[in-house]
Coordinates of C-alpha atoms in Angstrom, one line a residue:
M1 CA 35.9 21.7 18.8
V2 CA 38.7 23.8 17.3
I3 CA 41.5 24.1 19.8
N4 CA 42.2 27.6 21.1
N5 CA 45.9 28.0 20.1
E6 CA 46.5 30.6 22.8
L7 CA 45.3 28.2 25.5
C8 CA 47.2 25.3 24.0
E9 CA 50.4 27.4 24.1
K10 CA 49.7 28.3 27.7
I11 CA 49.4 24.7 28.7
Y12 CA 52.6 23.6 26.9
A13 CA 54.5 26.5 28.4
G14 CA 53.6 25.1 31.8
K15 CA 51.5 28.2 32.8
R16 CA 48.6 28.3 35.3
L17 CA 45.1 28.2 33.8
T18 CA 42.2 30.3 34.8
P19 CA 38.9 28.6 35.8
M20 CA 37.3 29.7 32.5
E21 CA 40.2 28.2 30.6
A22 CA 39.8 24.9 32.5
L23 CA 36.1 24.9 31.7
E24 CA 37.0 25.2 28.0
L25 CA 39.0 22.0 28.2
F26 CA 35.9 20.0 28.6
G27 CA 35.1 20.7 24.9
W28 CA 38.5 19.6 23.6
D29 CA 39.0 16.4 21.6
L30 CA 39.8 13.6 24.2
I31 CA 43.1 12.7 22.5
D32 CA 44.3 16.3 22.4
L33 CA 43.4 16.8 26.0
G34 CA 45.2 13.6 27.0
K35 CA 48.4 14.6 25.2
A36 CA 48.3 18.0 26.9
A37 CA 47.8 16.4 30.3
D38 CA 50.5 13.9 29.7
F39 CA 52.9 16.7 28.8
R40 CA 52.1 18.5 32.0
M41 CA 52.6 15.3 34.0
R42 CA 56.0 14.7 32.4
L43 CA 57.0 18.3 33.0
A44 CA 56.4 17.8 36.7
H45 CA 57.7 14.1 36.8
P46 CA 60.3 13.4 34.1
E47 CA 61.3 10.3 36.0
N48 CA 58.4 8.3 34.4
T49 CA 57.5 6.4 37.6
V50 CA 54.1 5.4 38.8
G51 CA 53.7 4.8 42.6
F52 CA 51.5 2.6 44.7
I53 CA 51.3 1.9 48.4
L54 CA 50.5 -1.3 50.3
D55 CA 47.7 -0.4 52.6
R56 CA 44.3 -1.3 54.1
I57 CA 41.1 0.6 54.7
I58 CA 39.4 -0.5 57.9
N59 CA 35.8 0.8 58.1
F60 CA 35.5 0.5 61.9
T61 CA 31.7 1.3 62.0
N62 CA 28.9 2.1 59.6
I63 CA 26.7 3.9 62.1
C64 CA 26.5 7.4 60.8
R65 CA 24.2 10.3 61.6
A66 CA 24.8 12.0 58.2
G67 CA 22.9 9.4 56.2
C68 CA 24.1 10.9 52.9
A69 CA 22.0 10.2 49.8
F70 CA 25.0 9.1 47.8
C71 CA 26.1 6.4 50.3
A72 CA 24.9 2.8 50.4
F73 CA 27.3 1.9 53.3
H74 CA 25.8 3.6 56.3
A75 CA 23.5 1.5 58.4
R76 CA 20.4 3.6 57.8
A77 CA 20.6 2.8 54.0
G78 CA 19.3 -0.7 55.1
L79 CA 21.8 -2.7 53.1
I80 CA 24.4 -3.5 55.8
D81 CA 23.5 -4.2 59.4
P82 CA 24.9 -1.6 61.9
Y83 CA 28.2 -2.7 63.3
E84 CA 31.2 -1.6 65.3
L85 CA 34.5 -3.4 65.1
S86 CA 36.2 -4.3 68.4
F87 CA 39.8 -3.3 68.8
E88 CA 40.7 -7.0 68.6
E89 CA 39.1 -7.2 65.2
I90 CA 40.9 -4.1 64.0
E91 CA 44.2 -5.4 65.5
A92 CA 43.8 -8.7 63.5
K93 CA 43.3 -6.7 60.2
I94 CA 46.4 -4.6 60.8
A95 CA 48.5 -7.6 61.8
A96 CA 47.5 -9.3 58.5
L97 CA 48.4 -6.2 56.6
M98 CA 51.8 -5.9 58.2
E99 CA 52.5 -9.6 57.6
A100 CA 51.9 -8.9 53.8
G101 CA 54.3 -6.0 53.9
G102 CA 51.8 -3.2 54.2
T103 CA 52.7 0.1 55.7
Q104 CA 49.6 2.3 55.9
V105 CA 46.2 1.9 57.5
M106 CA 43.2 4.1 56.7
L107 CA 40.7 4.0 59.6
Q108 CA 37.4 5.2 58.3
G109 CA 34.1 5.4 60.1
G110 CA 30.8 7.2 59.9
L111 CA 29.7 10.1 62.1
H112 CA 28.8 7.8 65.0
P113 CA 26.5 9.8 67.3
D114 CA 28.1 8.2 70.4
Y115 CA 31.7 8.7 69.4
G116 CA 33.6 11.7 70.7
L117 CA 37.2 12.6 71.0
K118 CA 37.9 9.9 73.6
Q119 CA 36.9 7.0 71.3
Y120 CA 39.0 8.4 68.5
T121 CA 42.1 9.0 70.6
Q122 CA 41.8 5.7 72.3
L123 CA 41.7 3.9 68.9
L124 CA 44.8 5.8 67.7
E125 CA 46.7 5.1 71.0
N126 CA 45.8 1.4 71.0
V127 CA 46.9 1.0 67.3
K128 CA 50.2 2.8 67.9
A129 CA 51.0 0.9 71.1
R130 CA 50.5 -2.4 69.2
F131 CA 51.9 -1.4 65.8
P132 CA 54.3 1.6 66.3
G133 CA 55.6 1.3 62.8
I134 CA 52.3 1.6 61.0
W135 CA 51.3 4.9 59.3
L136 CA 47.8 6.1 60.2
H137 CA 46.4 8.0 57.3
S138 CA 43.0 8.1 58.9
F139 CA 39.6 9.7 59.6
S140 CA 38.2 12.6 57.5
P141 CA 37.4 16.3 57.8
A142 CA 33.7 15.4 58.3
E143 CA 34.7 13.3 61.4
V144 CA 36.8 16.2 62.7
I145 CA 33.8 18.6 62.5
H146 CA 31.6 15.9 64.1
I147 CA 34.0 15.6 67.1
S148 CA 34.4 19.4 67.3
E149 CA 30.6 19.9 67.5
K150 CA 30.1 17.1 69.9
E151 CA 32.8 18.2 72.3
E152 CA 32.2 22.0 71.7
M153 CA 36.0 22.1 71.0
P154 CA 37.8 24.2 68.3
V155 CA 38.8 22.3 65.2
K156 CA 42.5 23.0 65.8
G157 CA 42.2 21.5 69.3
V158 CA 40.6 18.3 67.9
I159 CA 43.3 17.9 65.3
G160 CA 46.0 18.5 67.9
A161 CA 44.6 15.8 70.2
L162 CA 44.4 13.3 67.3
K163 CA 48.0 14.1 66.3
N164 CA 49.2 13.6 69.9
A165 CA 47.4 10.3 70.0
G166 CA 49.1 9.0 66.9
L167 CA 47.5 10.3 63.8
D168 CA 50.1 10.7 61.0
S169 CA 48.0 12.2 58.2
M170 CA 44.4 12.6 57.1
P171 CA 42.7 12.0 53.8
G172 CA 41.0 15.2 52.7
A173 CA 37.8 13.4 51.7
S174 CA 36.0 16.1 49.9
D175 CA 33.0 14.6 48.0
L176 CA 32.0 17.6 45.8
L177 CA 33.0 21.0 47.2
V178 CA 29.9 22.8 45.9
D179 CA 27.3 23.8 48.5
R180 CA 24.4 23.5 46.1
I181 CA 25.2 19.8 45.6
R182 CA 26.1 19.2 49.3
N183 CA 22.8 20.7 50.5
T184 CA 21.0 18.2 48.3
V185 CA 23.0 15.0 48.8
S186 CA 24.7 15.4 52.2
P187 CA 23.1 18.3 54.2
K188 CA 24.2 16.8 57.5
K189 CA 27.8 16.7 56.6
L190 CA 30.4 19.5 56.8
T191 CA 30.1 22.6 54.6
V192 CA 32.7 23.7 52.0
S193 CA 33.8 26.4 54.5
Q194 CA 34.3 23.8 57.3
W195 CA 36.3 21.6 54.9
K196 CA 38.6 24.5 54.3
E197 CA 38.9 25.1 58.0
V198 CA 39.9 21.5 58.7
M199 CA 42.5 21.5 55.9
T200 CA 44.0 24.7 57.2
A201 CA 44.2 23.3 60.7
L202 CA 45.8 20.1 59.4
A203 CA 48.5 22.2 57.7
D204 CA 49.0 24.3 60.9
Q205 CA 49.6 21.0 62.8
G206 CA 52.1 19.7 60.2
L207 CA 49.8 16.8 59.1
P208 CA 49.9 16.0 55.4
S209 CA 46.6 15.5 53.5
S210 CA 45.0 14.9 50.1
A211 CA 41.9 15.9 48.3
T212 CA 39.3 13.9 46.5
M213 CA 36.5 14.6 44.1
T214 CA 33.3 12.6 43.7
Y215 CA 31.6 13.8 40.6
G216 CA 28.5 12.7 38.7
M217 CA 26.0 13.6 41.3
G218 CA 24.0 16.1 39.2
E219 CA 26.6 18.9 39.1
T220 CA 27.4 21.0 36.0
I221 CA 30.8 21.1 34.4
A222 CA 31.2 24.6 35.8
E223 CA 30.6 23.1 39.3
K224 CA 33.3 20.5 38.6
I225 CA 35.7 23.5 38.0
E226 CA 34.3 25.2 41.2
H227 CA 35.5 22.1 43.1
L228 CA 39.0 22.3 41.6
V229 CA 39.2 26.0 42.3
V230 CA 38.6 25.3 46.0
V231 CA 41.2 22.6 46.1
R232 CA 43.8 24.7 44.3
E233 CA 43.3 27.7 46.5
V234 CA 43.7 25.5 49.7
A235 CA 46.8 23.9 48.2
D236 CA 48.2 27.4 47.4
R237 CA 47.6 28.6 50.9
T238 CA 48.7 25.5 52.9
G239 CA 51.0 23.6 50.6
N240 CA 49.6 20.6 52.4
I241 CA 47.7 18.6 49.7
Q242 CA 50.0 15.8 48.5
A243 CA 47.6 14.2 46.0
F244 CA 44.3 14.6 44.2
I245 CA 42.0 11.6 43.7
P246 CA 39.0 12.1 41.4
W247 CA 36.4 9.3 41.1
S248 CA 33.0 8.9 39.6
F249 CA 29.9 8.4 41.7
S250 CA 28.5 4.9 41.8
P251 CA 24.7 5.4 42.1
A252 CA 23.6 1.7 42.4
R253 CA 21.8 0.9 45.7
T254 CA 21.9 4.6 46.8
R255 CA 19.0 7.1 47.0
L256 CA 20.4 8.6 43.8
E257 CA 20.0 5.4 41.8
H258 CA 18.1 7.3 39.1
I259 CA 21.3 9.1 38.1
V260 CA 23.0 7.7 35.0
P261 CA 26.6 6.9 35.9
A262 CA 29.4 9.0 34.4
T263 CA 31.3 7.4 31.5
G264 CA 34.9 6.4 31.0
V265 CA 35.4 9.5 28.7
D266 CA 34.0 11.7 31.5
Y267 CA 36.6 10.2 33.9
L268 CA 39.6 10.6 31.6
K269 CA 38.6 14.2 31.0
V270 CA 38.4 14.9 34.7
V271 CA 41.8 13.3 35.3
A272 CA 43.4 15.3 32.5
I273 CA 41.9 18.6 33.5
S274 CA 42.8 18.0 37.1
R275 CA 46.4 17.5 36.1
I276 CA 46.5 20.6 34.0
F277 CA 44.6 22.9 36.4
L278 CA 46.0 21.7 39.7
D279 CA 49.6 22.8 39.0
N280 CA 50.4 22.8 42.8
I281 CA 49.5 19.2 43.5
R282 CA 52.2 16.7 42.5
Y283 CA 50.3 13.4 42.5
I284 CA 47.1 12.7 40.5
Q285 CA 45.7 9.3 41.4
A286 CA 44.2 6.8 38.9
G287 CA 41.1 5.4 40.6
W288 CA 41.3 1.7 39.8
L289 CA 38.9 0.9 42.7
T290 CA 35.9 2.8 41.2
E291 CA 36.8 2.9 37.6
G292 CA 38.3 -0.5 37.1
V293 CA 42.0 -1.4 36.5
R294 CA 41.8 -1.1 32.7
L295 CA 40.5 2.5 32.7
A296 CA 42.9 3.4 35.5
Q297 CA 45.7 2.1 33.3
I298 CA 44.6 4.4 30.5
A299 CA 44.4 7.3 33.0
L300 CA 48.2 7.0 33.3
S301 CA 48.3 8.5 29.8
F302 CA 46.0 11.3 30.8
G303 CA 48.0 12.9 33.6
A304 CA 47.8 10.4 36.5
N305 CA 51.0 9.2 38.1
D306 CA 49.9 7.2 41.1
M307 CA 47.8 4.1 41.6
G308 CA 47.0 4.6 45.3
G309 CA 46.6 1.6 47.6
V310 CA 46.8 -2.0 46.5
L311 CA 46.0 -4.3 49.4
T312 CA 42.8 -2.4 50.0
E313 CA 40.0 -3.8 52.1
E314 CA 37.2 -1.4 51.2
L315 CA 33.5 -1.6 52.1
V316 CA 32.0 1.8 51.2
V317 CA 32.4 1.6 47.4
K318 CA 31.7 -2.2 47.6
A319 CA 28.3 -1.4 49.1
T320 CA 27.2 0.1 45.7
G321 CA 28.0 -3.2 44.0
V322 CA 31.6 -2.3 42.7
T323 CA 33.8 -5.3 43.4
T324 CA 37.1 -4.4 41.7
T325 CA 40.1 -5.9 43.4
S326 CA 43.8 -5.9 42.7
S327 CA 47.2 -7.2 43.9
R328 CA 50.8 -6.1 44.0
D329 CA 51.7 -8.3 41.0
E330 CA 48.8 -7.1 38.9
M331 CA 49.6 -3.5 39.7
I332 CA 53.2 -3.9 38.7
A333 CA 52.2 -5.6 35.4
L334 CA 49.6 -3.0 34.7
V335 CA 52.0 -0.1 35.2
K336 CA 54.8 -1.7 33.2
N337 CA 52.4 -2.5 30.3
A338 CA 51.5 1.2 30.3
G339 CA 55.1 2.0 29.5
R340 CA 55.8 3.4 33.0
A341 CA 58.1 2.3 35.8
P342 CA 56.2 0.9 38.9
V343 CA 57.5 1.9 42.3
Q344 CA 56.3 1.1 45.8
R345 CA 56.1 4.3 47.9
D346 CA 55.4 5.2 51.5
S347 CA 52.7 7.6 52.8
L348 CA 54.9 10.7 52.0
Y349 CA 55.4 9.5 48.4
K350 CA 59.0 8.5 48.9
I351 CA 60.1 5.5 46.9
V352 CA 60.8 2.4 49.0
H353 CA 61.1 -0.2 46.2
K354 CA 61.6 -0.2 42.4
Y355 CA 60.3 -3.0 40.3

């Protein structure tokens, strides 16, 4: 496709793109798109660093009333027996993380029909009492709506109670923010409107967040842009989205197994367009867990500037057959070999160690 010079000049001038202009980028040559995204990344981050954090995801239950078609982890998918971790089991996992120098825990569960606000706040209070120095980047907007509906309590009240119990920040787990897709693959989960409500309430309570994008579930490229528009508008309004993490849907073992997985080229285009379009989000994460470490390394030349968590125990993606793992040393070597400077960061993206 012949590059639109006017659009090219707009990107290299650091200007904001319209949704229609972002849509046009999907037709660009991959190398030209990568160069443009890398320019925008370096415009925002001339320091040339790539961050990562030492963390652990603890999936404390897989009992979930949502039963999403794209998920192989929830108990009703029939692949993993239903379970609930005891606090002693959670405590042992956090202790092991801290012994390895980790600083952040992501507590992630399903929409357990018996869990209300009490179970969530008790979990937070118990963790903070035992590990006051650990950062809890935990739960999700879907869990907030679940608690809100179960307790008949306003969203802002739920978030306030979670914050008072020890929550430090919350991932803005977004799936795909397109109601047409959500009505098909996750009709029992929160709506786009409810996701916006939770993100706004998090900002009002001073809790940082992030946004994700799971693509490759039958959406059009226009709907990919629709997702990015929602994220950019919320980031404009709240200033509360620290990072954006796109990843491709892994259909194996799910009820959407007939879908052909997205390609590596698809992934690099999504990363690059995200960097260019989301001009109000500083950190674009390379998804080594779902895409593999080699493709994630290439993504560092397509606008990404963060590698996310390294000491990650993760079960949801693993349930689809993806078994990628990494280590601190491998991450450092991977970033250096990409011509970038690896840094360990904290949950607020402040550098705590340079390598």
